[in-house]
PDB file of C-alpha atoms in Angstrom:
ATOM      1  CA  GLY A   1      -0.396   0.060  -0.411  1.00 66.00           C
ATOM      2  CA  TYR A   2       2.910   1.660  -0.007  1.00 73.00           C
ATOM      3  CA  THR A   3       4.506   4.316  -2.706  1.00 80.00           C
ATOM      4  CA  CYS A   4       7.674   4.422  -4.333  1.00 79.00           C
ATOM      5  CA  GLU A   5       8.934   6.683  -2.153  1.00 81.00           C
ATOM      6  CA  THR A   6       7.591   5.763   1.296  1.00 84.00           C
ATOM      7  CA  ALA A   7       8.837   2.681  -0.097  1.00 84.00           C
ATOM      8  CA  GLY A   8      12.535   4.662  -1.172  1.00 83.00           C
ATOM      9  CA  TYR A   9      12.553   6.119   2.172  1.00 87.00           C
ATOM     10  CA  PHE A  10      12.153   2.054   4.050  1.00 88.00           C
ATOM     11  CA  PHE A  11      14.799   0.601   0.856  1.00 87.00           C
ATOM     12  CA  LYS A  12      17.463   3.555   2.478  1.00 89.00           C
ATOM     13  CA  ALA A  13      16.453   2.744   6.480  1.00 92.00           C
ATOM     14  CA  THR A  14      15.807   0.225   6.345  1.00 90.00           C
ATOM     15  CA  VAL A  15      17.386  -2.413   3.229  1.00 89.00           C
ATOM     16  CA  ALA A  16      20.483  -1.085   2.079  1.00 90.00           C
ATOM     17  CA  PRO A  17      22.562  -1.284   5.449  1.00 93.00           C
ATOM     18  CA  ARG A  18      21.528  -4.344   5.282  1.00 93.00           C
ATOM     19  CA  TRP A  19      23.082  -5.326   2.880  1.00 91.00           C
ATOM     20  CA  GLU A  20      26.247  -3.475   2.702  1.00 92.00           C
ATOM     21  CA  ALA A  21      27.173  -5.273   6.879  1.00 92.00           C
ATOM     22  CA  PHE A  22      26.146  -8.590   4.658  1.00 91.00           C
ATOM     23  CA  GLU A  23      28.801  -7.645   2.246  1.00 89.00           C
ATOM     24  CA  ALA A  24      31.577  -6.748   5.544  1.00 90.00           C
ATOM     25  CA  GLU A  25      30.659  -9.982   6.701  1.00 88.00           C
ATOM     26  CA  ALA A  26      31.601 -10.954   3.383  1.00 86.00           C
ATOM     27  CA  ARG A  27      34.934  -9.354   2.801  1.00 84.00           C
ATOM     28  CA  ARG A  28      35.919 -10.558   6.316  1.00 84.00           C
ATOM     29  CA  ALA A  29      34.724 -14.213   6.152  1.00 80.00           C
ATOM     30  CA  GLY A  30      36.593 -14.917   2.664  1.00 77.00           C
ATOM     31  CA  ASP A  31      35.782 -18.709   1.351  1.00 74.00           C
ATOM     32  CA  GLU A  32      34.699 -20.528   4.710  1.00 78.00           C
ATOM     33  CA  GLU A  33      31.725 -22.578   3.506  1.00 78.00           C
ATOM     34  CA  GLY A  34      28.565 -21.271   4.656  1.00 80.00           C
ATOM     35  CA  ALA A  35      29.878 -18.215   5.520  1.00 83.00           C
ATOM     36  CA  VAL A  36      27.477 -16.721   2.777  1.00 86.00           C
ATOM     37  CA  GLU A  37      24.033 -18.203   3.358  1.00 85.00           C
ATOM     38  CA  ARG A  38      24.794 -17.798   6.933  1.00 86.00           C
ATOM     39  CA  HIS A  39      24.764 -14.237   6.777  1.00 89.00           C
ATOM     40  CA  PHE A  40      22.550 -13.387   4.066  1.00 91.00           C
ATOM     41  CA  PRO A  41      19.409 -11.178   5.428  1.00 91.00           C
ATOM     42  CA  PHE A  42      16.870 -11.859   3.430  1.00 89.00           C
ATOM     43  CA  SER A  43      16.610 -15.434   2.969  1.00 87.00           C
ATOM     44  CA  ASP A  44      13.122 -15.331   3.761  1.00 88.00           C
ATOM     45  CA  PHE A  45      12.203 -13.527   1.453  1.00 86.00           C
ATOM     46  CA  PHE A  46      13.521 -15.513  -1.448  1.00 86.00           C
ATOM     47  CA  ALA A  47      12.602 -18.630   0.108  1.00 85.00           C
ATOM     48  CA  ASP A  48       9.670 -19.143  -1.769  1.00 85.00           C
ATOM     49  CA  THR A  49      12.527 -19.041  -5.233  1.00 82.00           C
ATOM     50  CA  PRO A  50      11.717 -22.810  -7.915  1.00 81.00           C
ATOM     51  CA  SER A  51      15.759 -23.418  -7.469  1.00 81.00           C
ATOM     52  CA  PRO A  52      17.953 -23.253  -3.222  1.00 83.00           C
ATOM     53  CA  LEU A  53      18.792 -20.390  -3.951  1.00 83.00           C
ATOM     54  CA  PHE A  54      22.530 -21.062  -2.144  1.00 84.00           C
ATOM     55  CA  ALA A  55      24.098 -24.993  -4.139  1.00 82.00           C
ATOM     56  CA  PRO A  56      23.979 -26.986  -1.736  1.00 81.00           C
ATOM     57  CA  ALA A  57      27.175 -27.533  -3.297  1.00 75.00           C
ATOM     58  CA  ALA A  58      28.830 -23.992  -4.635  1.00 77.00           C
ATOM     59  CA  SER A  59      31.765 -22.487  -3.515  1.00 80.00           C
ATOM     60  CA  GLY A  60      31.570 -19.069  -0.865  1.00 78.00           C
ATOM     61  CA  ALA A  61      32.121 -17.539  -4.438  1.00 83.00           C
ATOM     62  CA  ALA A  62      29.764 -18.778  -5.537  1.00 85.00           C
ATOM     63  CA  HIS A  63      27.033 -17.928  -2.630  1.00 86.00           C
ATOM     64  CA  LEU A  64      28.578 -14.820  -3.043  1.00 86.00           C
ATOM     65  CA  ASP A  65      27.440 -14.190  -7.007  1.00 87.00           C
ATOM     66  CA  ALA A  66      23.839 -15.600  -6.159  1.00 86.00           C
ATOM     67  CA  ALA A  67      23.695 -13.355  -3.458  1.00 88.00           C
ATOM     68  CA  ARG A  68      24.072 -10.270  -5.759  1.00 87.00           C
ATOM     69  CA  GLY A  69      22.081 -11.633  -8.641  1.00 85.00           C
ATOM     70  CA  ALA A  70      19.667 -11.868  -5.426  1.00 86.00           C
ATOM     71  CA  TRP A  71      19.667  -7.939  -4.738  1.00 86.00           C
ATOM     72  CA  ARG A  72      19.658  -7.182  -8.465  1.00 80.00           C
ATOM     73  CA  HIS A  73      15.521  -7.771  -7.120  1.00 77.00           C
ATOM     74  CA  VAL A  74      14.917  -5.834  -4.346  1.00 73.00           C
ATOM     75  CA  GLU A  75      15.948  -2.373  -6.672  1.00 68.00           C
ATOM     76  CA  LEU A  76      13.593   0.163  -6.799  1.00 67.00           C
ATOM     77  CA  GLU A  77      14.138   2.356  -9.063  1.00 69.00           C
ATOM     78  CA  GLU A  78      12.520   0.759 -12.190  1.00 69.00           C
ATOM     79  CA  CYS A  79       9.413   0.583 -10.398  1.00 73.00           C
ATOM     80  CA  ARG A  80       9.622   4.346  -9.833  1.00 78.00           C
ATOM     81  CA  ALA A  81       8.991   6.421 -13.163  1.00 80.00           C
ATOM     82  CA  PHE A  82       5.136   4.231 -13.469  1.00 80.00           C
ATOM     83  CA  GLU A  83       4.119   5.863 -10.318  1.00 81.00           C
ATOM     84  CA  LEU A  84       5.731   9.970 -11.994  1.00 84.00           C
ATOM     85  CA  LEU A  85       4.325   8.554 -15.505  1.00 86.00           C
ATOM     86  CA  ARG A  86       0.661   9.810 -15.796  1.00 83.00           C
ATOM     87  CA  SER A  87       0.250   9.476 -19.204  1.00 88.00           C
ATOM     88  CA  SER A  88       0.488   6.094 -21.509  1.00 86.00           C
ATOM     89  CA  TYR A  89       2.478   7.136 -23.879  1.00 84.00           C
ATOM     90  CA  ASP A  90       5.186   9.015 -21.220  1.00 85.00           C
ATOM     91  CA  ARG A  91       5.131   5.164 -19.658  1.00 83.00           C
ATOM     92  CA  GLY A  92       6.044   3.402 -23.531  1.00 81.00           C
ATOM     93  CA  ASN A  93       8.560   6.008 -23.282  1.00 81.00           C
ATOM     94  CA  TYR A  94      10.393   5.272 -20.126  1.00 81.00           C
ATOM     95  CA  LEU A  95      10.059   1.583 -21.676  1.00 79.00           C
ATOM     96  CA  LEU A  96      11.273   2.078 -24.436  1.00 76.00           C
ATOM     97  CA  THR A  97      14.515   4.447 -23.702  1.00 74.00           C
ATOM     98  CA  LYS A  98      15.362   1.973 -19.908  1.00 73.00           C
ATOM     99  CA  HIS A  99      14.248  -1.099 -20.488  1.00 69.00           C
ATOM    100  CA  ALA A 100      14.286  -1.949 -23.956  1.00 64.00           C
ATOM    101  CA  LYS A 101      18.229  -1.576 -23.553  1.00 60.00           C
ATOM    102  CA  ALA A 102      18.725  -4.983 -22.011  1.00 60.00           C
ATOM    103  CA  VAL A 103      17.149  -8.395 -24.107  1.00 63.00           C
ATOM    104  CA  ALA A 104      14.144  -6.965 -25.376  1.00 72.00           C
ATOM    105  CA  VAL A 105      12.193  -7.505 -27.387  1.00 81.00           C
ATOM    106  CA  VAL A 106      10.121  -3.566 -29.264  1.00 84.00           C
ATOM    107  CA  ALA A 107       6.912  -4.725 -31.694  1.00 88.00           C
ATOM    108  CA  MET A 108       6.178  -2.262 -34.906  1.00 90.00           C
ATOM    109  CA  THR A 109       4.817  -2.401 -38.693  1.00 91.00           C
ATOM    110  CA  CYS A 110       6.544  -0.626 -41.455  1.00 90.00           C
ATOM    111  CA  THR A 111       4.325   2.059 -41.108  1.00 89.00           C
ATOM    112  CA  HIS A 112       3.582   2.453 -36.774  1.00 90.00           C
ATOM    113  CA  ALA A 113       7.702   3.170 -36.613  1.00 90.00           C
ATOM    114  CA  ALA A 114       7.975   5.970 -40.450  1.00 91.00           C
ATOM    115  CA  ILE A 115       5.503   8.101 -37.694  1.00 92.00           C
ATOM    116  CA  LYS A 116       7.604   7.732 -35.003  1.00 88.00           C
ATOM    117  CA  ARG A 117      11.099   7.543 -35.835  1.00 90.00           C
ATOM    118  CA  LYS A 118      11.530  11.664 -35.436  1.00 90.00           C
ATOM    119  CA  ASP A 119      10.841  10.402 -31.739  1.00 88.00           C
ATOM    120  CA  LEU A 120      12.067   7.071 -31.182  1.00 86.00           C
ATOM    121  CA  VAL A 121      15.869   9.120 -33.061  1.00 88.00           C
ATOM    122  CA  SER A 122      14.892  12.271 -29.855  1.00 87.00           C
ATOM    123  CA  LEU A 123      14.526   9.692 -27.291  1.00 83.00           C
ATOM    124  CA  ALA A 124      18.223   8.277 -28.175  1.00 82.00           C
ATOM    125  CA  PHE A 125      16.452   4.798 -29.019  1.00 81.00           C
ATOM    126  CA  GLN A 126      18.578   1.837 -29.625  1.00 84.00           C
ATOM    127  CA  TYR A 127      19.094  -1.727 -30.756  1.00 87.00           C
ATOM    128  CA  ASP A 128      21.350  -4.114 -32.258  1.00 89.00           C
ATOM    129  CA  ASN A 129      19.283  -6.347 -34.395  1.00 92.00           C
ATOM    130  CA  LEU A 130      16.595  -6.144 -36.591  1.00 94.00           C
ATOM    131  CA  VAL A 131      13.734  -9.208 -37.802  1.00 95.00           C
ATOM    132  CA  MET A 132      11.407  -8.128 -40.100  1.00 95.00           C
ATOM    133  CA  GLU A 133       8.552 -10.986 -40.761  1.00 94.00           C
ATOM    134  CA  GLU A 134       6.209 -10.511 -43.984  1.00 93.00           C
ATOM    135  CA  ALA A 135       9.084  -8.446 -45.345  1.00 94.00           C
ATOM    136  CA  ALA A 136       8.514  -9.888 -48.811  1.00 93.00           C
ATOM    137  CA  GLN A 137       5.022  -7.642 -48.575  1.00 93.00           C
ATOM    138  CA  ILE A 138       6.572  -4.989 -47.664  1.00 92.00           C
ATOM    139  CA  MET A 139       7.765  -2.278 -50.337  1.00 91.00           C
ATOM    140  CA  GLU A 140      11.861  -1.873 -50.487  1.00 91.00           C
ATOM    141  CA  VAL A 141      11.424   2.548 -49.182  1.00 89.00           C
ATOM    142  CA  GLU A 142       9.421   1.081 -46.237  1.00 90.00           C
ATOM    143  CA  ALA A 143      12.164  -1.787 -45.032  1.00 92.00           C
ATOM    144  CA  PHE A 144      15.189   0.119 -44.561  1.00 92.00           C
ATOM    145  CA  ILE A 145      12.731   3.283 -42.448  1.00 92.00           C
ATOM    146  CA  PRO A 146      13.046   0.386 -39.273  1.00 91.00           C
ATOM    147  CA  MET A 147      17.058   0.796 -39.839  1.00 92.00           C
ATOM    148  CA  VAL A 148      17.536   3.816 -39.282  1.00 90.00           C
ATOM    149  CA  LEU A 149      15.336   4.265 -36.501  1.00 89.00           C
ATOM    150  CA  GLN A 150      18.855   5.531 -34.278  1.00 89.00           C
ATOM    151  CA  ASN A 151      22.188   7.698 -34.814  1.00 88.00           C
ATOM    152  CA  PRO A 152      24.760   6.479 -35.946  1.00 88.00           C
ATOM    153  CA  ASP A 153      27.398   5.855 -32.157  1.00 83.00           C
ATOM    154  CA  THR A 154      29.086   9.833 -31.569  1.00 82.00           C
ATOM    155  CA  ALA A 155      32.524   7.819 -30.988  1.00 84.00           C
ATOM    156  CA  THR A 156      32.709   5.691 -34.349  1.00 85.00           C
ATOM    157  CA  GLY A 157      29.899   6.977 -36.534  1.00 85.00           C
ATOM    158  CA  LYS A 158      28.136   4.214 -37.931  1.00 87.00           C
ATOM    159  CA  SER A 159      25.395   2.658 -36.344  1.00 87.00           C
ATOM    160  CA  ARG A 160      24.852  -0.370 -33.654  1.00 87.00           C
ATOM    161  CA  LEU A 161      23.170  -2.504 -35.603  1.00 91.00           C
ATOM    162  CA  LYS A 162      24.386  -5.639 -36.040  1.00 92.00           C
ATOM    163  CA  ARG A 163      22.355  -7.579 -38.054  1.00 93.00           C
ATOM    164  CA  VAL A 164      19.232  -7.699 -40.418  1.00 94.00           C
ATOM    165  CA  LEU A 165      16.347 -10.689 -40.538  1.00 95.00           C
ATOM    166  CA  LEU A 166      13.931 -10.850 -43.455  1.00 95.00           C
ATOM    167  CA  ILE A 167      11.420 -13.617 -42.939  1.00 95.00           C
ATOM    168  CA  GLY A 168       9.153 -14.120 -45.837  1.00 93.00           C
ATOM    169  CA  ASP A 169       7.881 -15.999 -49.032  1.00 92.00           C
ATOM    170  CA  HIS A 170       8.102 -13.863 -52.493  1.00 91.00           C
ATOM    171  CA  HIS A 171       6.544 -16.859 -53.681  1.00 90.00           C
ATOM    172  CA  GLN A 172       3.568 -15.084 -52.973  1.00 88.00           C
ATOM    173  CA  LEU A 173       1.874 -11.600 -52.730  1.00 87.00           C
ATOM    174  CA  PRO A 174       4.080  -8.916 -53.635  1.00 89.00           C
ATOM    175  CA  PRO A 175       3.648  -5.516 -51.812  1.00 91.00           C
ATOM    176  CA  VAL A 176       0.704  -3.903 -52.674  1.00 88.00           C
ATOM    177  CA  VAL A 177       1.350  -0.452 -55.287  1.00 88.00           C
ATOM    178  CA  LYS A 178      -2.117   1.430 -56.018  1.00 86.00           C
ATOM    179  CA  ASN A 179       0.043   3.259 -59.449  1.00 87.00           C
ATOM    180  CA  LEU A 180       0.167   0.898 -61.590  1.00 86.00           C
ATOM    181  CA  ALA A 181       2.515   3.433 -63.601  1.00 87.00           C
ATOM    182  CA  PHE A 182       4.664   3.251 -60.379  1.00 86.00           C
ATOM    183  CA  GLN A 183       3.876  -0.382 -59.547  1.00 85.00           C
ATOM    184  CA  LYS A 184       5.180  -0.962 -63.639  1.00 82.00           C
ATOM    185  CA  TYR A 185       7.743   1.413 -64.651  1.00 87.00           C
ATOM    186  CA  SER A 186       8.908   2.203 -60.798  1.00 85.00           C
ATOM    187  CA  ARG A 187       9.269  -1.765 -59.704  1.00 85.00           C
ATOM    188  CA  LEU A 188       7.915  -0.305 -56.506  1.00 88.00           C
ATOM    189  CA  ASP A 189       5.869  -4.191 -56.001  1.00 88.00           C
ATOM    190  CA  GLN A 190       9.861  -5.506 -55.929  1.00 91.00           C
ATOM    191  CA  SER A 191      10.299  -5.970 -51.786  1.00 93.00           C
ATOM    192  CA  LEU A 192      14.383  -5.516 -50.426  1.00 94.00           C
ATOM    193  CA  PHE A 193      13.156  -8.883 -49.614  1.00 95.00           C
ATOM    194  CA  ALA A 194      12.877 -10.583 -53.282  1.00 94.00           C
ATOM    195  CA  ARG A 195      16.088  -8.406 -54.783  1.00 94.00           C
ATOM    196  CA  LEU A 196      17.818 -10.204 -52.859  1.00 95.00           C
ATOM    197  CA  VAL A 197      16.631 -13.486 -52.936  1.00 94.00           C
ATOM    198  CA  ARG A 198      16.508 -12.034 -57.151  1.00 93.00           C
ATOM    199  CA  LEU A 199      19.810 -10.854 -56.996  1.00 95.00           C
ATOM    200  CA  GLY A 200      21.784 -14.646 -55.179  1.00 94.00           C
ATOM    201  CA  VAL A 201      21.884 -13.042 -52.254  1.00 93.00           C
ATOM    202  CA  PRO A 202      22.238 -16.535 -50.251  1.00 92.00           C
ATOM    203  CA  ALA A 203      18.984 -17.650 -48.376  1.00 92.00           C
ATOM    204  CA  THR A 204      17.607 -20.585 -46.601  1.00 91.00           C
ATOM    205  CA  GLN A 205      13.954 -22.024 -48.070  1.00 89.00           C
ATOM    206  CA  LEU A 206      11.711 -24.152 -45.406  1.00 89.00           C
ATOM    207  CA  ASP A 207      10.966 -27.348 -47.275  1.00 92.00           C
ATOM    208  CA  PHE A 208       7.722 -28.392 -45.143  1.00 94.00           C
ATOM    209  CA  GLN A 209       4.467 -26.786 -44.121  1.00 92.00           C
ATOM    210  CA  GLY A 210       2.175 -27.618 -41.585  1.00 90.00           C
ATOM    211  CA  ARG A 211      -0.660 -25.608 -42.693  1.00 88.00           C
ATOM    212  CA  ALA A 212      -1.857 -27.360 -45.105  1.00 89.00           C
ATOM    213  CA  ARG A 213      -3.927 -30.644 -46.523  1.00 89.00           C
ATOM    214  CA  PRO A 214      -1.461 -31.838 -48.776  1.00 90.00           C
ATOM    215  CA  ALA A 215      -4.929 -31.909 -51.334  1.00 88.00           C
ATOM    216  CA  ILE A 216      -4.837 -28.120 -51.037  1.00 90.00           C
ATOM    217  CA  ALA A 217      -0.754 -27.654 -50.548  1.00 92.00           C
ATOM    218  CA  ASN A 218      -0.779 -29.729 -54.233  1.00 92.00           C
ATOM    219  CA  LEU A 219      -1.975 -26.266 -56.011  1.00 90.00           C
ATOM    220  CA  TYR A 220       0.927 -24.481 -54.353  1.00 90.00           C
ATOM    221  CA  ARG A 221       3.656 -26.836 -54.671  1.00 92.00           C
ATOM    222  CA  TRP A 222       4.478 -25.818 -58.309  1.00 93.00           C
ATOM    223  CA  ARG A 223       6.317 -22.850 -56.925  1.00 90.00           C
ATOM    224  CA  TYR A 224       8.260 -23.806 -54.711  1.00 90.00           C
ATOM    225  CA  THR A 225      11.944 -25.857 -55.448  1.00 86.00           C
ATOM    226  CA  SER A 226      11.138 -29.319 -52.940  1.00 89.00           C
ATOM    227  CA  LEU A 227       7.733 -28.568 -50.596  1.00 93.00           C
ATOM    228  CA  GLY A 228       7.348 -31.304 -48.261  1.00 94.00           C
ATOM    229  CA  ASP A 229       4.331 -31.547 -45.956  1.00 93.00           C
ATOM    230  CA  LEU A 230       4.846 -32.802 -42.197  1.00 93.00           C
ATOM    231  CA  PRO A 231       3.693 -35.574 -39.975  1.00 90.00           C
ATOM    232  CA  GLY A 232       1.004 -32.687 -38.227  1.00 87.00           C
ATOM    233  CA  VAL A 233      -0.770 -33.559 -41.382  1.00 87.00           C
ATOM    234  CA  LEU A 234      -0.189 -36.394 -42.643  1.00 87.00           C
ATOM    235  CA  ALA A 235      -1.418 -38.430 -39.418  1.00 86.00           C
ATOM    236  CA  PRO A 236      -4.247 -40.206 -40.042  1.00 81.00           C
ATOM    237  CA  ASP A 237      -6.391 -39.385 -36.947  1.00 81.00           C
ATOM    238  CA  GLY A 238      -4.161 -35.198 -36.532  1.00 78.00           C
ATOM    239  CA  PRO A 239      -7.377 -32.565 -36.953  1.00 77.00           C
ATOM    240  CA  HIS A 240      -6.449 -32.490 -41.238  1.00 77.00           C
ATOM    241  CA  ALA A 241      -7.769 -35.580 -40.991  1.00 77.00           C
ATOM    242  CA  LEU A 242     -11.487 -34.855 -40.011  1.00 79.00           C
ATOM    243  CA  ALA A 243     -14.095 -34.618 -42.533  1.00 76.00           C
ATOM    244  CA  VAL A 244     -14.901 -30.315 -44.105  1.00 78.00           C
ATOM    245  CA  PRO A 245     -19.066 -29.390 -42.345  1.00 80.00           C
ATOM    246  CA  GLY A 246     -20.742 -29.302 -45.469  1.00 80.00           C
ATOM    247  CA  PHE A 247     -17.563 -30.346 -47.500  1.00 80.00           C
ATOM    248  CA  ARG A 248     -17.604 -33.342 -49.524  1.00 81.00           C
ATOM    249  CA  HIS A 249     -13.606 -33.521 -50.530  1.00 83.00           C
ATOM    250  CA  ASP A 250     -10.726 -31.818 -48.931  1.00 82.00           C
ATOM    251  CA  PHE A 251     -11.633 -29.257 -51.013  1.00 81.00           C
ATOM    252  CA  GLN A 252     -14.424 -28.111 -53.583  1.00 81.00           C
ATOM    253  CA  LEU A 253     -15.289 -25.470 -56.311  1.00 82.00           C
ATOM    254  CA  VAL A 254     -18.619 -24.010 -55.137  1.00 79.00           C
ATOM    255  CA  HIS A 255     -20.110 -22.738 -57.933  1.00 80.00           C
ATOM    256  CA  VAL A 256     -21.906 -18.730 -56.836  1.00 78.00           C
ATOM    257  CA  ALA A 257     -24.854 -18.093 -59.143  1.00 79.00           C
ATOM    258  CA  ASP A 258     -25.537 -13.976 -59.739  1.00 80.00           C
ATOM    259  CA  PRO A 259     -26.759 -12.339 -57.097  1.00 74.00           C
ATOM    260  CA  GLN A 260     -29.701  -9.653 -57.952  1.00 77.00           C
ATOM    261  CA  GLY A 261     -28.340 -10.634 -60.795  1.00 81.00           C
ATOM    262  CA  VAL A 262     -25.218  -8.005 -60.263  1.00 79.00           C
ATOM    263  CA  GLY A 263     -22.417 -10.680 -60.764  1.00 80.00           C
ATOM    264  CA  GLU A 264     -18.799  -9.149 -59.434  1.00 83.00           C
ATOM    265  CA  SER A 265     -18.046  -5.851 -58.951  1.00 84.00           C
ATOM    266  CA  THR A 266     -15.303  -2.986 -57.372  1.00 86.00           C
ATOM    267  CA  PRO A 267     -17.611  -0.881 -56.478  1.00 86.00           C
ATOM    268  CA  LEU A 268     -13.987   0.492 -54.628  1.00 87.00           C
ATOM    269  CA  PRO A 269     -10.582   0.474 -56.641  1.00 83.00           C
ATOM    270  CA  HIS A 270      -8.041  -3.005 -55.552  1.00 78.00           C
ATOM    271  CA  TYR A 271     -11.567  -4.455 -54.021  1.00 86.00           C
ATOM    272  CA  VAL A 272     -13.770  -7.560 -56.136  1.00 84.00           C
ATOM    273  CA  GLN A 273     -16.311  -7.575 -54.422  1.00 82.00           C
TER     274      GLN A 273
END
């Protein structure tokens, strides 16, 4: 029921002095067997850990490392910001700039990256790795935006970004470009993923599928060099072996007469009804 501020006073007056006294005792005891476990002041607090905090056969140095690791879980500073920052926007920025500097995943669309690029750069947002999903459906110019969401390193003048992982399928739908002139003559419908594959950059292609029944996969299997089926779609008692309600076969084409005499129409560009 206390605020982070009042808990901080308790931390400074009670918790921190106990830790300092423990470190002094640990230095005096050296590698004495059981000294760290005996003097550790927060044993009751960590009594419900999944595995014992101090391994029975470990050395005194290993016990001291375990104690220091536990001490890091008693910090309050990372929580106090959420008490001071009231809006979700400010809290999100705090998470991006502070917590995401450890091992973390920050997910966003390329469109959001373009909209928020200025804000992310001003926040000194930093990252080493970039994973781009459905990269074959992203326009080439859009694919470069997530790569430049941080300023270059002041010492080297180079980007901190070390690796980019593109995941996609260039045999499926390309990026959507509504202007046919730009699409065909400027090749804006070619993704960076497809360009790299076309230029012969080494790529790993999956050769098994597990999302469709084999009969359905046969419809598009010709597009791939060698596409097999995972055991899950071949199992006689698996979900893919069950009948589809209302269908006689694995798949079938159903003829639909022109509704109300209208048939196929395009009420909006690129929208077929």
